[in-house]
């Protein structure tokens, strides 16, 4: 009977679990790693990026995102949208073609692969015959022209990929009509490019690698005109009126040819130019020319730089009338296109979109000076390498606006124009709350991202390097070009992987969302306290040195030195401004940081110990050295591991040298012994490198290195000494499985500035299994985690239950243990490692709302293990709830970068530049929900460029919708205050 | 040497010449080799002969190799008698505060002028240039189980489930594991699957000293959890996490030494306990060449600890978290107090512990005992029930664990 009842409870619990937890990888934020192809559909207003790993990503208006992945793991080399349709074709490195479409399903569009095709040549033909080098999606939307390495052009019907053999343009057909005087009719080489005549879709031009261009009539299946260029062809462009062809060549030249004349032999190149000439130039890889309604056309081309002096620059040149600019990018150019204004996208070029290897840059061509338009998505997260991240949920509107205002002041140099890529509709509901993701970077900056929705938008950038003296002179501006410089370079883009000083790197961030205090800790033991200020201010920041060694002897710091603080006043722009600096000594990396804005205390830990700093009085309250005297590694600094290998190598060599020396002394059989020694060295080296993978089974002992490293630090207002009086307390957990608890005595609020804060040691727990302590949480009488500081004061959380007894949860890499308070004794535990061999790498506390009923929810621990699995562990009973595989086990940096939100979501880096967002909550899910409609076609296939006055009705509808959505958003925003409080009420109810 | 061997044969077979020494006095007498009587009678006999009735003494004898070995039960008494050639040399020492260490090669050293009482752990092997230090053999009451074969009745004969007891010592478990390929017979025929194997045993380590684990043994389970499909790192972490009470199920590479399952014949029942002095199960120690080591094949612990930790605390062994509650204690002035046993949960009042090392505590401290609420693994509970713990070894475990903790905690 009992068993049956228990079974019933189990199934009920299972059902509840389904309502609470659900695992989804929802969206990838940031810039795709290793992009390899770019495509654009003017009619859909969608941008497509293919990557080297075989992913295809589509972007439209902010929030409109699609992602697909080819089954083959081959790089995407070309992406082409079929004109006026929702299909696109991708060409992969393995010579396969794939057809993708945007299918509407339940009112939402999805990106689906609907076909794949590999060109098959005649039997026995070499593979080069069918190796596709050029693709033209014909404007009829029914044909695909595929130029190959063998020089043939295959014509394929789409979307079914049916080969139209009778219409193929073979090399023989073309070669037979090549004029005799064309360099002895040598091999024409591969098809480099295919272009369609913008006014006559029956005419295409085939550009061969050797330089010959042939205008071909598809209907009559014959060559109309031959253009005998003599240089290796790189690209071609057919001007909009169909009257001219532009060709760019490998010697850095471009030529303009008259097209349409029937007289093929008389055709002369009208104009030829090497823009950066005289000296040998690099190839112009792509050239486009766009007309303007009144005035000269825009000419845009990439490359063509003088080989010797600027061959290493990645440039796109824009020439319009007298203006000539060489846009200088920081990474390799993949591809570019121009967006044209006007209702049918046939007007003046409005923006230039450039995909470079590390970012997407959009340049406003309408505004004077051609400023850059800030991208709402595809932002390079890694403009400097990401060193840490911190997520803050449910930001109060006031702080949000102040951060935004500070960010706006920073982005003054950006164009005011709206984002030019506007395809699709974002149907995602407005995010329930405002979330901030803060990323710390190697160059000492902290970037604030709006992480509430699908788009990870940059909000504000904080630089901490101004406080310190660095090698780089702030006046040394790379952007300043000297007058009259040729080529007229202009630096664009923000990707800058070079850090002036690695010590500036940000390691830990803690933001109090209620008070606007921010603590930022770095690689060289610096902890900056910052405050949000809407005005610029100039002041000096004084460093308070904290000696964490506490007179511990026998240790010598061999790592980096601390950063030099500027002694003169520094001007800080509006935004977060540092007001005090704590400098740890020795200046080791800060490994733990927490801030309590209500008590005005900040606690920090390094590999040597931890400290508590009162940032109200600028006074250090507590220092505790956690070093173990036998731990040499911690002292010597970060390089000692490397040294040990070096040392052993050196020893090996010394041994040989010694043996050589002794050989000489003894005048014995030199060669044999030398050989012997060499063999021994070889064996030693082999042993070092090729030692079989084996693992020693040895329990941790106290002499493991870095046992004193402080892993986590935590503030709690709880019962530390007796069960009737709760007191502020500080908890710190170390790598050696030790937890220290201190009781804090805070003066009354009115005397807070005068009296000192004191800390007394209260408890110490040494976990027997000695695994590193990665998290400490105190649960209130109801078993709910204690709220954040000031949360209760702002009426955003219910005050913790102080009646029931509190519990301490210590999360080590191996176990979750619950202890009673104030008397610490073990109550419950979950031995994770003992059961499945995985270790806790990341842990967070999250609240899960039920998807079924509004008012039910529970708190839990979210855990990422070294196996890449995410687990949810219930609180306060520490029972495993669910687990899902999330990150690849080998992806160590991905696992290390993971950060959890308070509502069961998480982020981790899937590449240096991309965050993957996942959700464990069944209620909160941020994922792209968008619709792309089939474009409304005004003209027929033959006359596809309508007059400028013909405004597409479909377009009008979408804009109206967009406006309506904006209005809705406004209303939503005004209501949002209530919404969050409603949410918090739910939390309270659930807890109660 | 060979002549000496032959002499007792010439003599009558059933008489042994005994020369016993207590402090500076010698006594010589004869004993019937196959006569009745056991250790207790012999002990009383020596007391009367030396006129030390009631004195608490320990007996040792010199074996053929010149090793000083203890006599403290019937088994080793008979062993001593049978091994005497022709003379049985008995050395009697008073039981004092400092324990005497019996060790191999100890008598040779004694001949070089070192007194027997001077034989300390520190002396052994440290001052001598001999490459191999003598094997240390602790006193019987100091013996603790370091390993056992368990669940013999439920496992297939080809498998062996070994429990290793670390008892909080520093001694590493002492083996390495590697990835490998294991051949399994399935319904589809022979199948090759990845497996985890023991790659190396550390010399003098716990695993080697048990003789129960060998190189190339395949590891099948760790504390009841199947390792199939787990990575080497995972298995390593599981073993380390369970290192306080590690139960590994292996498929030994050498299948010749398997425990033969013969119903009632196995005197050990289902738990072949290895490590007690009386163990004469040669099947378990396949690589013990000398008779001396065979008589005591497994014990190889350097540490001398008083009292055995009882057998029931093993699952909670690792829960002995050390908790210091320094209510209003001056900073950095803390004393080690611990009690890592769950047998006496009610002893957490400060007065209940007379063994606190911190005599001069400035302020009241409270010590909490880790209690054992955690869900124990299902298999470990069966392991517990299968284990025939010696109730005599239940004593003073708290003191021992305190000592253990005191060693590792640095304050």
GROMACS .gro file of N, CA, C and O in nm, chain B residues 179-182 184 192-197 218 227-230:
model
   64
 1171UNK      N    1   4.253   0.371  -2.048
 1171UNK     CA    2   4.149   0.325  -2.139
 1171UNK      C    3   4.199   0.200  -2.210
 1171UNK      O    4   4.318   0.180  -2.228
 1172UNK      N    5   4.107   0.118  -2.254
 1172UNK     CA    6   4.146   0.000  -2.327
 1172UNK      C    7   4.025  -0.060  -2.397
 1172UNK      O    8   3.917  -0.001  -2.397
 1173UNK      N    9   4.049  -0.171  -2.456
 1173UNK     CA   10   3.941  -0.239  -2.527
 1173UNK      C   11   3.915  -0.371  -2.458
 1173UNK      O   12   4.006  -0.448  -2.430
 1174UNK      N   13   3.790  -0.393  -2.429
 1174UNK     CA   14   3.753  -0.515  -2.361
 1174UNK      C   15   3.668  -0.600  -2.454
 1174UNK      O   16   3.592  -0.548  -2.536
 1176UNK      N   17   3.376  -0.861  -2.498
 1176UNK     CA   18   3.258  -0.912  -2.427
 1176UNK      C   19   3.187  -1.011  -2.515
 1176UNK      O   20   3.180  -0.994  -2.637
 1184UNK      N   21   3.373  -0.599  -2.921
 1184UNK     CA   22   3.479  -0.521  -2.857
 1184UNK      C   23   3.420  -0.390  -2.806
 1184UNK      O   24   3.360  -0.315  -2.883
 1185UNK      N   25   3.437  -0.366  -2.680
 1185UNK     CA   26   3.383  -0.243  -2.623
 1185UNK      C   27   3.495  -0.172  -2.547
 1185UNK      O   28   3.588  -0.237  -2.499
 1186UNK      N   29   3.487  -0.040  -2.539
 1186UNK     CA   30   3.588   0.030  -2.461
 1186UNK      C   31   3.574  -0.003  -2.312
 1186UNK      O   32   3.462  -0.018  -2.261
 1187UNK      N   33   3.684  -0.016  -2.247
 1187UNK     CA   34   3.682  -0.046  -2.105
 1187UNK      C   35   3.790   0.030  -2.032
 1187UNK      O   36   3.874   0.096  -2.094
 1188UNK      N   37   3.785   0.022  -1.901
 1188UNK     CA   38   3.885   0.090  -1.819
 1188UNK      C   39   3.966  -0.017  -1.748
 1188UNK      O   40   3.910  -0.111  -1.692
 1189UNK      N   41   4.096  -0.001  -1.750
 1189UNK     CA   42   4.184  -0.103  -1.695
 1189UNK      C   43   4.281  -0.041  -1.597
 1189UNK      O   44   4.313   0.077  -1.606
 1210UNK      N   45   4.040  -0.543  -1.550
 1210UNK     CA   46   3.940  -0.451  -1.604
 1210UNK      C   47   3.847  -0.405  -1.493
 1210UNK      O   48   3.796  -0.486  -1.415
 1219UNK      N   49   3.081   0.138  -1.490
 1219UNK     CA   50   3.166   0.239  -1.553
 1219UNK      C   51   3.151   0.238  -1.705
 1219UNK      O   52   3.214   0.318  -1.772
 1220UNK      N   53   3.071   0.148  -1.756
 1220UNK     CA   54   3.054   0.142  -1.901
 1220UNK      C   55   3.003   0.276  -1.953
 1220UNK      O   56   2.911   0.335  -1.895
 1221UNK      N   57   3.064   0.322  -2.058
 1221UNK     CA   58   3.020   0.448  -2.118
 1221UNK      C   59   3.076   0.570  -2.048
 1221UNK      O   60   3.047   0.682  -2.087
 1222UNK      N   61   3.155   0.551  -1.945
 1222UNK     CA   62   3.211   0.666  -1.875
 1222UNK      C   63   3.355   0.688  -1.922
 1222UNK      O   64   3.426   0.593  -1.955
   0.00000   0.00000   0.00000
